[in-house]
Coordinates of C-alpha atoms in Angstrom, one line a residue:
M68 CA 0.0 0.0 0.0
G69 CA 1.3 3.4 -1.0
N70 CA 1.4 6.6 1.0
K71 CA -0.9 8.8 -1.1
K72 CA -4.2 10.1 0.4
A73 CA -7.4 11.2 -1.4
L74 CA -10.3 13.5 -0.5
I75 CA -13.7 13.1 -2.1
L76 CA -16.1 16.1 -2.1
H77 CA -19.7 16.5 -3.3
T78 CA -20.6 20.2 -3.2
V79 CA -19.1 23.7 -3.5
S80 CA -19.8 24.0 0.2
D81 CA -17.5 21.0 0.8
A82 CA -14.9 22.8 -1.3
R83 CA -15.1 25.9 0.8
H84 CA -14.8 23.9 4.0
C85 CA -11.9 22.0 2.6
V86 CA -10.0 25.2 1.8
S87 CA -10.8 27.0 5.0
N88 CA -9.5 24.0 7.0
A89 CA -6.5 23.3 4.7
L90 CA -7.7 19.7 4.1
Y91 CA -6.5 19.8 0.5
K92 CA -2.9 19.8 1.7
G93 CA -1.1 16.5 1.0
R94 CA -4.2 15.0 -0.6
L95 CA -5.4 14.3 -4.2
L96 CA -8.8 15.9 -4.7
F97 CA -11.8 14.1 -6.3
C98 CA -15.5 15.0 -6.6
T99 CA -18.8 13.5 -7.4
R100 CA -20.1 16.5 -9.4
S101 CA -18.2 18.5 -12.0
G102 CA -19.2 21.9 -10.6
V103 CA -16.8 21.2 -7.7
E104 CA -14.0 20.6 -10.1
V105 CA -14.7 23.8 -12.0
F106 CA -15.0 25.8 -8.7
F107 CA -11.6 24.6 -7.5
K108 CA -9.9 25.4 -10.8
E109 CA -11.6 28.8 -11.5
T110 CA -11.8 30.3 -8.1
L111 CA -9.1 28.6 -6.0
S112 CA -6.5 27.4 -8.6
L113 CA -6.6 23.9 -7.2
Q114 CA -6.8 20.7 -9.2
C115 CA -9.7 18.4 -8.5
R116 CA -11.0 15.5 -10.7
C117 CA -14.6 14.4 -11.2
L118 CA -15.0 10.7 -10.6
S119 CA -17.0 10.3 -13.7
S120 CA -13.8 10.7 -15.7
F121 CA -12.7 7.2 -14.6
F122 CA -15.5 5.4 -16.6
S123 CA -15.8 4.6 -20.3
D124 CA -19.2 4.6 -22.0
E125 CA -19.0 0.8 -22.0
D126 CA -18.4 0.8 -18.2
I127 CA -21.5 2.9 -17.7
F128 CA -23.7 0.8 -20.0
R129 CA -22.6 -2.3 -18.1
L130 CA -23.3 -0.8 -14.7
K131 CA -26.7 0.5 -15.8
D132 CA -27.6 -2.9 -17.0
S133 CA -26.5 -4.5 -13.8
A134 CA -28.5 -2.0 -11.7
S135 CA -31.6 -2.6 -13.8
K136 CA -31.5 -6.4 -13.4
E137 CA -30.7 -6.3 -9.7
V138 CA -33.4 -3.9 -8.8
D139 CA -36.0 -5.8 -10.9
N140 CA -35.0 -9.0 -9.0
I141 CA -35.2 -7.3 -5.6
L142 CA -38.6 -5.8 -6.3
D143 CA -40.0 -9.1 -7.6
C144 CA -39.0 -10.7 -4.3
L145 CA -40.5 -7.9 -2.2
D146 CA -43.8 -8.0 -4.1
K147 CA -43.9 -11.8 -3.9
H148 CA -43.4 -11.8 -0.1
I149 CA -45.0 -8.6 1.0
S150 CA -47.7 -7.3 -1.4
S151 CA -50.0 -10.3 -1.2
V152 CA -50.1 -10.1 2.6
L153 CA -51.0 -6.4 2.5
N154 CA -53.5 -6.9 -0.3
A155 CA -55.3 -9.5 1.8
R156 CA -55.3 -7.2 4.8
Y157 CA -56.7 -4.1 3.0
G158 CA -58.8 -5.7 0.2
L159 CA -56.5 -4.6 -2.6
N160 CA -54.9 -6.4 -5.6
M161 CA -51.7 -4.5 -6.6
N162 CA -48.0 -4.7 -6.5
Y163 CA -46.6 -2.2 -4.0
F164 CA -42.9 -2.2 -4.6
R165 CA -42.4 -2.2 -8.3
C166 CA -44.6 0.9 -8.8
L167 CA -42.7 2.7 -6.1
Y168 CA -39.1 1.8 -6.8
S169 CA -38.6 0.4 -10.3
Y170 CA -37.5 3.7 -11.7
N171 CA -35.9 5.7 -8.8
G172 CA -34.5 2.5 -7.4
K173 CA -32.4 1.9 -10.5
Y174 CA -30.8 5.4 -10.2
Q175 CA -30.2 4.7 -6.5
Y176 CA -28.5 1.4 -7.2
L177 CA -26.5 2.8 -10.1
G178 CA -25.2 5.6 -7.8
Y179 CA -23.9 2.9 -5.3
L180 CA -22.3 0.9 -8.1
I181 CA -20.6 3.9 -9.6
L182 CA -19.3 5.1 -6.3
Y183 CA -18.0 1.8 -5.2
E184 CA -16.2 1.2 -8.5
A185 CA -14.8 4.8 -8.5
I186 CA -13.2 4.4 -5.1
K187 CA -11.8 1.1 -6.1
R188 CA -10.3 2.5 -9.3
I189 CA -8.7 5.6 -7.8
S190 CA -7.3 3.4 -4.9
E191 CA -5.6 1.1 -7.4
Q192 CA -4.5 3.7 -9.9
F193 CA -3.0 6.1 -7.4
D194 CA -1.9 3.4 -4.9
L195 CA -3.8 5.1 -2.1
S196 CA -3.3 4.5 1.6
E197 CA -6.3 6.5 2.7
V198 CA -9.6 7.8 1.3
V199 CA -11.3 10.6 3.2
C200 CA -14.8 11.5 2.1
Y201 CA -17.2 14.3 2.9
D202 CA -20.4 12.6 4.1
Y203 CA -23.5 12.4 1.9
K204 CA -27.0 11.1 2.5
F205 CA -28.4 9.2 -0.5
N206 CA -31.8 10.8 -0.4
E207 CA -32.1 12.2 -3.9
F208 CA -34.3 9.4 -5.1
I209 CA -35.4 7.5 -2.0
K210 CA -35.8 8.5 1.6
T211 CA -33.1 6.5 3.3
D212 CA -30.7 6.5 6.2
T213 CA -27.8 5.2 4.0
S214 CA -24.8 7.5 3.9
F215 CA -21.3 7.5 2.5
K216 CA -20.1 5.5 5.5
D217 CA -22.1 2.5 4.3
I218 CA -20.5 2.4 0.9
L219 CA -17.1 3.0 2.3
S220 CA -17.6 0.0 4.6
L221 CA -17.6 -2.2 1.5
H222 CA -13.9 -1.2 1.0
N223 CA -12.8 -2.2 4.5
G224 CA -9.4 -3.9 4.4
S225 CA -8.4 -2.6 0.9
V226 CA -7.9 1.0 1.9
N227 CA -8.2 3.1 5.1
T228 CA -11.4 5.2 5.0
K229 CA -12.7 8.2 6.9
V230 CA -15.7 10.5 6.7
I231 CA -15.9 14.2 7.3
T232 CA -19.1 15.9 8.6
Y233 CA -19.7 19.6 9.3
P234 CA -22.6 22.0 9.5
K235 CA -23.4 22.6 5.8
T236 CA -24.5 25.8 4.1
V237 CA -26.4 26.1 0.9
E238 CA -24.6 27.5 -2.1
S239 CA -27.4 29.6 -3.6
G240 CA -25.8 30.8 -6.8
S241 CA -28.8 32.2 -8.6
G242 CA -31.1 29.5 -7.0
I243 CA -34.3 29.6 -5.0
T244 CA -34.1 32.7 -2.8
L245 CA -36.8 35.0 -1.5
T246 CA -35.6 37.7 -3.9
N247 CA -36.0 35.4 -6.8
I248 CA -39.4 34.2 -5.7
L249 CA -40.7 37.7 -5.4
K250 CA -39.2 38.5 -8.8
R251 CA -41.1 35.6 -10.4
I252 CA -44.3 36.7 -8.8
R253 CA -43.8 40.2 -10.4
Q254 CA -43.0 38.6 -13.7
R255 CA -46.0 36.2 -13.8
P256 CA -48.8 37.6 -11.6
L257 CA -51.6 35.9 -13.6
Y258 CA -49.9 32.5 -13.3
V259 CA -49.5 32.9 -9.5
L260 CA -53.1 34.1 -9.2
G261 CA -54.2 31.0 -11.1
V262 CA -52.3 28.7 -8.7
L263 CA -54.0 30.5 -5.7
L264 CA -57.4 30.2 -7.3
R265 CA -57.0 26.5 -8.2
G266 CA -57.9 25.3 -4.7
L267 CA -61.0 27.4 -4.6
T268 CA -62.0 26.2 -8.1
A269 CA -61.6 22.6 -7.1
E270 CA -63.7 23.1 -3.9
L271 CA -66.5 24.6 -6.0
R272 CA -66.2 21.9 -8.6
Y273 CA -66.5 19.2 -5.9
R274 CA -69.7 20.9 -4.5
R275 CA -71.2 20.6 -8.1
F276 CA -70.3 16.9 -8.5
S277 CA -73.2 15.1 -10.2
K278 CA -74.1 11.4 -10.4
D279 CA -75.0 12.1 -14.0
K280 CA -71.5 13.0 -15.0
K281 CA -68.5 10.7 -15.6
T282 CA -65.5 11.3 -13.3
I283 CA -62.0 12.0 -14.4
L284 CA -58.9 12.0 -12.1
L285 CA -56.1 14.4 -12.9
Y286 CA -52.8 14.0 -11.2
G287 CA -50.3 16.9 -11.3
H288 CA -47.9 18.1 -12.6
L289 CA -49.7 17.9 -15.9
Y290 CA -47.1 19.8 -18.0
E291 CA -48.2 19.4 -21.6
L292 CA -51.7 18.6 -20.5
D293 CA -52.2 21.5 -18.0
F294 CA -54.7 23.1 -20.4
L295 CA -57.2 20.3 -19.2
I296 CA -57.4 21.7 -15.7
N297 CA -60.1 24.2 -16.5
S298 CA -61.5 22.6 -19.7
L299 CA -63.3 19.4 -18.7
N300 CA -66.5 20.9 -17.3
K301 CA -68.7 18.1 -18.6
Y302 CA -67.0 15.8 -16.1
N303 CA -66.6 15.5 -12.4
I304 CA -62.9 16.3 -11.8
I305 CA -60.9 14.8 -9.0
S306 CA -57.5 16.6 -9.0
Y307 CA -54.3 16.1 -7.0
D308 CA -51.5 18.5 -6.5
Y309 CA -48.1 17.0 -7.1
N310 CA -47.4 14.0 -4.8
S311 CA -50.5 14.8 -2.6
G312 CA -52.5 11.9 -1.2
V313 CA -55.7 14.0 -0.8
P314 CA -57.6 15.5 -3.8
V315 CA -57.9 19.2 -3.9
G316 CA -61.1 20.3 -2.2
F317 CA -61.5 17.0 -0.3
R318 CA -61.0 16.4 3.4
H319 CA -58.2 14.3 4.8
K320 CA -59.4 11.1 6.4
E321 CA -57.2 8.8 8.5
Y322 CA -57.9 5.1 8.0
I323 CA -54.8 3.5 9.4
S324 CA -51.9 5.0 11.5
D325 CA -49.5 2.1 11.4
V326 CA -48.7 -0.8 9.1
S327 CA -46.5 -3.6 10.3
V328 CA -44.5 -5.5 7.6
D329 CA -42.6 -8.7 8.2
Y330 CA -39.5 -9.0 6.0
S331 CA -38.2 -12.2 7.6
D332 CA -38.8 -14.2 4.5
M333 CA -36.6 -11.9 2.4
T334 CA -33.5 -14.2 2.5
D335 CA -33.0 -14.7 -1.3
I336 CA -31.2 -11.3 -1.9
E337 CA -27.4 -11.7 -2.1
G338 CA -24.6 -9.3 -2.5
H339 CA -23.6 -6.3 -0.3
T340 CA -24.8 -3.6 -2.6
A341 CA -28.1 -5.4 -3.2
K342 CA -28.7 -5.7 0.5
I343 CA -28.0 -1.9 1.0
V344 CA -30.6 -1.1 -1.7
L345 CA -33.0 -3.6 -0.2
S346 CA -32.5 -1.8 3.2
D347 CA -33.3 1.5 1.4
F348 CA -36.5 0.2 0.0
K349 CA -37.6 -1.2 3.4
Y350 CA -36.7 2.1 5.1
D351 CA -38.6 4.3 2.7
F352 CA -41.6 1.8 2.5
N353 CA -42.0 1.6 6.3
M354 CA -41.8 5.4 6.6
N355 CA -44.5 6.0 3.9
I356 CA -46.8 3.0 3.5
S357 CA -49.4 4.3 6.0
K358 CA -49.7 7.6 4.0
Y359 CA -49.9 5.7 0.7
L360 CA -52.5 3.3 1.9
N361 CA -54.6 6.1 3.5
A362 CA -54.5 7.9 0.1
V363 CA -55.8 4.8 -1.7
L364 CA -58.4 4.0 0.8
L365 CA -59.7 7.6 0.7
L366 CA -59.9 7.4 -3.1
R367 CA -61.7 4.1 -2.9
D368 CA -64.3 5.7 -0.7
I369 CA -64.7 8.6 -3.1
Q370 CA -65.1 6.1 -6.0
K371 CA -68.1 4.5 -4.3
K372 CA -70.0 7.7 -5.0
H373 CA -68.1 8.9 -8.1
P374 CA -66.5 6.0 -9.9
V375 CA -63.4 7.1 -11.8
S376 CA -63.8 6.5 -15.6
L377 CA -60.3 7.8 -16.6
A378 CA -57.1 8.9 -14.8
I379 CA -54.7 11.3 -16.5
W380 CA -51.1 12.2 -15.8
G381 CA -48.7 14.4 -17.7
N382 CA -45.4 13.4 -16.1
G383 CA -44.6 9.9 -15.2
P384 CA -45.8 8.6 -11.7
T385 CA -42.3 7.2 -10.8
H386 CA -42.4 7.4 -7.0
G387 CA -44.3 8.3 -3.9
V388 CA -48.1 8.5 -3.4
K389 CA -48.7 9.4 -7.0
A390 CA -47.1 6.2 -8.2
F391 CA -49.1 4.3 -5.6
I392 CA -52.5 5.9 -6.6
I393 CA -51.9 5.3 -10.3
E394 CA -50.9 1.7 -9.7
Y395 CA -54.1 1.2 -7.6
L396 CA -56.3 2.6 -10.3
K397 CA -54.5 0.4 -12.9
S398 CA -55.1 -2.7 -10.7
E399 CA -58.8 -1.8 -10.7
G400 CA -58.9 -1.9 -14.5
I401 CA -59.3 1.8 -14.9
T402 CA -57.9 3.3 -18.0
I403 CA -54.8 5.4 -17.4
L404 CA -53.9 8.1 -19.9
G405 CA -50.3 9.3 -19.7
A406 CA -48.5 11.9 -21.9
Q407 CA -45.0 12.5 -23.1
H408 CA -43.0 15.1 -21.1
G409 CA -39.6 15.7 -22.6
C410 CA -37.6 14.4 -25.6
L411 CA -35.7 11.2 -26.4
F412 CA -38.9 9.1 -26.5
G413 CA -39.1 6.8 -29.5
D414 CA -36.1 8.3 -31.3
S415 CA -33.3 7.5 -28.9
Y416 CA -32.4 4.4 -26.8
V417 CA -33.5 5.2 -23.2
P418 CA -34.9 1.9 -21.8
W419 CA -35.7 3.3 -18.4
H420 CA -38.5 5.2 -20.0
F421 CA -40.5 2.0 -19.7
D422 CA -40.1 2.1 -15.9
A423 CA -40.9 5.8 -15.8
E424 CA -43.8 6.2 -18.2
L425 CA -44.5 3.5 -20.8
C426 CA -45.5 0.8 -18.3
R427 CA -47.4 3.2 -16.0
C428 CA -50.4 3.8 -18.1
T429 CA -52.7 1.9 -20.5
K430 CA -52.7 4.7 -23.2
F431 CA -49.8 7.0 -23.9
I432 CA -50.0 10.3 -25.8
S433 CA -46.7 10.8 -27.6
Y434 CA -45.6 13.9 -29.3
G435 CA -45.1 11.8 -32.5
F436 CA -43.3 8.6 -32.0
T437 CA -45.2 5.4 -32.9
E438 CA -45.4 1.8 -31.9
E439 CA -43.2 1.0 -35.0
D440 CA -40.6 3.4 -33.7
L441 CA -40.5 1.6 -30.4
R442 CA -40.2 -1.8 -32.0
R443 CA -37.1 -0.6 -34.0
L444 CA -35.5 0.7 -30.8
Y445 CA -36.6 -2.1 -28.4
P446 CA -37.3 -5.3 -30.4
L447 CA -37.2 -7.5 -27.2
K448 CA -39.4 -5.3 -25.0
G449 CA -42.7 -6.8 -23.8
R450 CA -46.0 -5.2 -23.1
H451 CA -46.5 -1.5 -22.6
A452 CA -49.1 1.2 -23.1
E453 CA -50.8 1.8 -26.5
I454 CA -49.0 4.6 -28.2
I455 CA -51.2 7.4 -29.6
P456 CA -49.2 10.1 -31.5
L457 CA -51.1 13.4 -31.1
G458 CA -48.3 16.0 -30.9
K459 CA -46.7 18.5 -28.6
T460 CA -49.1 21.1 -27.1
K461 CA -46.6 23.8 -26.2
L462 CA -44.4 25.5 -28.8
P463 CA -43.1 29.1 -28.7
K464 CA -44.5 31.6 -31.2
L465 CA -42.4 32.4 -34.2
K466 CA -40.9 35.9 -34.5
K467 CA -38.1 37.6 -36.4
P468 CA -34.7 36.9 -35.0
S469 CA -33.8 39.4 -32.2
I470 CA -30.5 37.8 -31.0
D471 CA -27.7 36.1 -32.9
I472 CA -27.0 32.9 -30.8
L473 CA -28.6 31.2 -27.9
F474 CA -26.9 28.5 -25.8
P475 CA -29.4 26.9 -23.4
I476 CA -27.0 25.2 -20.9
T477 CA -27.9 21.8 -19.5
N478 CA -27.6 21.3 -15.8
S479 CA -24.7 19.0 -14.7
L480 CA -25.9 16.4 -12.2
S481 CA -23.8 14.5 -9.6
I482 CA -22.7 11.0 -10.4
L483 CA -24.8 10.0 -7.4
E484 CA -27.9 11.8 -8.6
G485 CA -28.5 10.6 -12.1
G486 CA -25.5 12.3 -13.8
M487 CA -24.2 9.0 -15.3
D488 CA -27.5 8.4 -17.2
R489 CA -26.4 10.8 -19.9
T490 CA -23.2 12.4 -21.2
P491 CA -21.0 12.0 -18.0
P492 CA -20.6 15.2 -15.9
H493 CA -17.0 15.8 -16.6
E494 CA -17.5 15.5 -20.4
L495 CA -20.6 17.6 -20.4
T496 CA -18.8 20.4 -18.5
E497 CA -15.8 20.2 -20.8
R498 CA -18.2 20.7 -23.8
Q499 CA -19.9 23.6 -22.1
I500 CA -16.6 25.4 -21.3
D501 CA -15.2 24.9 -24.8
I502 CA -18.4 26.3 -26.4
L503 CA -18.6 29.2 -24.0
E504 CA -14.9 30.2 -24.6
Y505 CA -15.6 30.1 -28.4
L506 CA -18.8 32.2 -28.1
N507 CA -17.2 34.7 -25.8
G508 CA -14.6 35.4 -28.6
L509 CA -17.4 36.5 -31.0
K510 CA -17.4 40.1 -29.9
D511 CA -19.7 41.6 -32.6
L512 CA -22.6 39.2 -32.0
K513 CA -25.5 39.3 -29.5
I514 CA -25.1 36.0 -27.7
Y515 CA -27.3 34.8 -24.8
I516 CA -26.6 32.0 -22.4
K517 CA -29.7 30.4 -20.7
P518 CA -29.0 28.2 -17.7
F519 CA -31.9 26.4 -16.0
M520 CA -34.0 28.4 -13.6
N521 CA -32.7 28.3 -10.0
S522 CA -29.2 27.2 -11.1
T523 CA -26.5 27.0 -8.4
Y524 CA -22.8 26.4 -8.3
D525 CA -23.6 22.7 -7.7
N526 CA -26.1 22.0 -10.5
C527 CA -24.7 24.5 -13.1
A528 CA -21.0 23.6 -13.2
V529 CA -20.0 26.6 -15.4
I530 CA -21.2 29.5 -13.2
P531 CA -17.6 30.4 -12.2
V532 CA -16.7 30.4 -15.9
L533 CA -19.7 32.5 -16.9
K534 CA -18.7 35.2 -14.3
K535 CA -15.5 35.7 -16.3
M536 CA -17.2 36.0 -19.7
S537 CA -17.6 39.7 -20.8
N538 CA -19.2 39.3 -24.2
L539 CA -22.1 37.0 -23.2
T540 CA -25.5 37.9 -21.7
V541 CA -26.6 35.4 -19.1
V542 CA -30.3 35.0 -18.3
Y543 CA -31.1 33.0 -15.1
D544 CA -34.6 34.1 -14.3
M545 CA -36.7 32.6 -17.1
V546 CA -37.7 29.1 -18.2
L547 CA -36.8 28.5 -21.8
L548 CA -40.3 28.8 -23.2
E549 CA -40.6 32.3 -21.6
F550 CA -37.2 33.2 -23.0
L551 CA -38.2 32.1 -26.5
E552 CA -41.4 34.1 -26.4
K553 CA -39.3 37.2 -25.8
Y554 CA -36.1 36.5 -27.8
Q555 CA -35.9 34.8 -31.2
P556 CA -32.4 33.4 -31.9
A557 CA -30.9 33.1 -35.3
A558 CA -28.9 30.1 -34.1
I559 CA -29.1 27.7 -31.2
V560 CA -26.2 25.6 -29.8
M561 CA -26.9 22.5 -27.7
E562 CA -24.3 20.4 -26.0
L563 CA -26.4 17.2 -25.9
P564 CA -30.0 16.2 -27.0
S565 CA -32.6 17.4 -24.5
Q566 CA -36.0 19.0 -24.3
P567 CA -34.8 22.4 -25.7
L568 CA -34.3 20.7 -29.0
F569 CA -38.0 20.1 -29.4
E570 CA -38.8 23.7 -28.4
V571 CA -36.8 25.2 -31.3
L572 CA -37.0 22.7 -34.2
H573 CA -39.9 24.7 -35.8
M574 CA -38.0 28.0 -35.7
D575 CA -36.2 29.8 -38.6
A576 CA -32.8 29.2 -37.0
E577 CA -29.7 27.1 -37.5
I578 CA -29.4 24.4 -34.8
F579 CA -26.1 22.9 -33.7
L580 CA -26.4 19.7 -31.7
M581 CA -23.9 17.4 -30.1
N582 CA -24.3 13.7 -29.7
C583 CA -24.9 11.8 -26.5
E584 CA -23.4 8.3 -26.5
M585 CA -25.5 7.3 -23.4
H586 CA -28.8 7.8 -25.4
P587 CA -27.9 7.0 -29.0
Y588 CA -30.4 8.0 -31.7
E589 CA -32.1 5.2 -33.7
E590 CA -30.6 5.1 -37.2
Q591 CA -33.7 6.2 -39.1
A592 CA -34.4 9.0 -36.6
L593 CA -30.8 10.3 -36.8
C594 CA -31.0 10.3 -40.5
E595 CA -34.1 12.5 -40.4
L596 CA -32.6 14.7 -37.6
K597 CA -29.4 15.4 -39.6
K598 CA -31.5 17.0 -42.3
R599 CA -32.6 19.7 -39.9
V600 CA -29.7 20.2 -37.4
H601 CA -25.9 20.4 -37.7
F602 CA -25.0 17.3 -35.8
A603 CA -21.5 16.9 -34.2
Y604 CA -19.9 14.0 -32.4
D605 CA -17.3 16.1 -30.6
T606 CA -16.7 19.7 -29.6
G607 CA -14.1 20.3 -32.3
E608 CA -16.5 19.3 -35.0
L609 CA -19.2 21.6 -33.5
L610 CA -16.9 24.6 -33.3
S611 CA -15.8 24.1 -36.9
M612 CA -19.5 24.2 -37.9
L613 CA -20.0 27.3 -35.9
E614 CA -17.0 29.0 -37.5
L615 CA -18.5 28.3 -40.9
Y616 CA -21.8 29.7 -39.8
V617 CA -20.3 32.9 -38.4
S618 CA -18.4 33.4 -41.6
G619 CA -21.5 32.9 -43.7
K620 CA -20.3 29.7 -45.3
L621 CA -22.6 27.1 -43.7
E622 CA -25.5 25.8 -45.7
K623 CA -28.9 26.3 -44.1
K624 CA -30.9 23.3 -42.8
R625 CA -34.7 23.6 -42.6
N626 CA -36.0 20.1 -43.5
Q627 CA -38.8 19.4 -41.0
T628 CA -39.3 15.6 -41.6
F629 CA -38.0 14.8 -38.1
F630 CA -40.1 17.6 -36.5
H631 CA -43.4 16.5 -38.1
H632 CA -42.7 12.9 -37.2
Y633 CA -41.5 13.2 -33.6
V634 CA -42.9 16.5 -32.4
R635 CA -45.6 18.3 -34.3
K636 CA -49.1 17.1 -35.2
E637 CA -52.2 19.0 -36.4
N638 CA -55.1 19.9 -34.1
T639 CA -53.3 18.4 -31.0
K640 CA -55.5 19.8 -28.3
E641 CA -58.7 19.1 -30.1
N642 CA -57.6 15.5 -30.7
I643 CA -56.7 15.1 -27.1
F644 CA -60.2 16.2 -26.1
K645 CA -61.7 13.8 -28.6
L646 CA -59.5 11.0 -27.2
I647 CA -60.6 11.7 -23.6
N648 CA -64.3 11.8 -24.5
S649 CA -64.0 8.5 -26.4
L650 CA -62.2 6.8 -23.5
C651 CA -64.8 8.1 -21.0
E652 CA -67.6 6.8 -23.2
G653 CA -65.9 3.4 -23.6
Q654 CA -65.5 3.9 -27.4
R655 CA -61.8 3.2 -27.5

């Protein structure tokens, strides 16, 4: 064993603590999010390396596949041993665990596998004698008591390990602050007023419930389907705020206060990491199952007077009480209508979409992808919802260009919080910095940078870099759709495929898009996409295209085959209303 020591950090707050206490001295610095690496380099002139850089694309695919198979196995065992007992006790007929953890659980497991493997690799590569880590609670996806200490315990004997804890502060950046909240209220007073009036509207709606009307359940956030909230007056509407167990306007009722669950038969789960995840599931389940069951039993009572004909969600019910309620309705044979929220559906290989959306409804409104598209991508996948391509409901209005270039920066996530599900954090951040440095050199152009709303030093890795850019205008306080309603760019640059692509394909603008190896495009989809966008496989290729564009030597691309296939359909809202009516009348 060598004499080198390592320190692993997770946040910019950790970095500040590290420097103020001189903990960086005599240690190699590593981090779980690329924002920490950038912060050290740009503001403290210290070298730190994101742990994502120790993995190849093939490594990540292998670990994702392992996480998926292990979690499915654990959940099958839990449903086999536990769900039948609780179903008999409460008169239900549903699987409890798969609906709650099949999506978030895979991210949880992947985080553990990535972290364990990363510590192993740096220990071997640098011949470490000690690894010191700032503590971290793995509560991003599942409420758990598991911390960094539990993962470090798996390395006992191979390397000495220690954990640092301290009173943490929040690095706000431009994130959620009282000032920003008040600013948003001033910017969107009608929206805020609508939110405040929603509870009153729901209360009045409930008072007007009629036995002569069919009943529809709406579960927020509805996103692309939010126009339905005030548009289904011919029906009784039961609506839930996001992850609420009590419908708006209804009264809370306590049916049970405690649920005892016996896990003693769970002896067929092997492997240290699998047992940690199993412990997570049990911890979260025991903490929340009374709330989940109370929500379902309340809904069952409501249904006795007003049977639900159709349930609708606009963003996948992947966890919590929302997942539980939707699974209950599905188990009762009620039609569940889901809708696409985001891109990379049907055009790119993202198999966990089945866990998040495509297996959590009976009918699925896509922007445009079809059953045939899915079969090309996933020839071995089994049953899932019926795909109904009706189009995207929200697209910015077209205007004449008012700015030259827009770069909507994607947030950089921690390797422990889903960052390894797409272009790895270190690579994503390198792309962003290369693009920003190039754009900052274009002094005669009006260039806007649009980070996510509520970005911080931790989730927007390049904030320290942006602070040094004198020729770029940075807009933090708008969502992209609002920005595009105000500013029309002549060109848009994207460092990986994400939802902004679908917001701008219809515009009279050049689009520059970089590849994501983690979510590769299906061959036919990519062929259509390349007719519309300038597609690059690395930053050098992208910057060369931009240089040609700036010099007026790049051929325009306006072919809309991809857009009309995967995004845009005619009469979208009208056809959604027709679909809902036909489903409620049992005609589909």
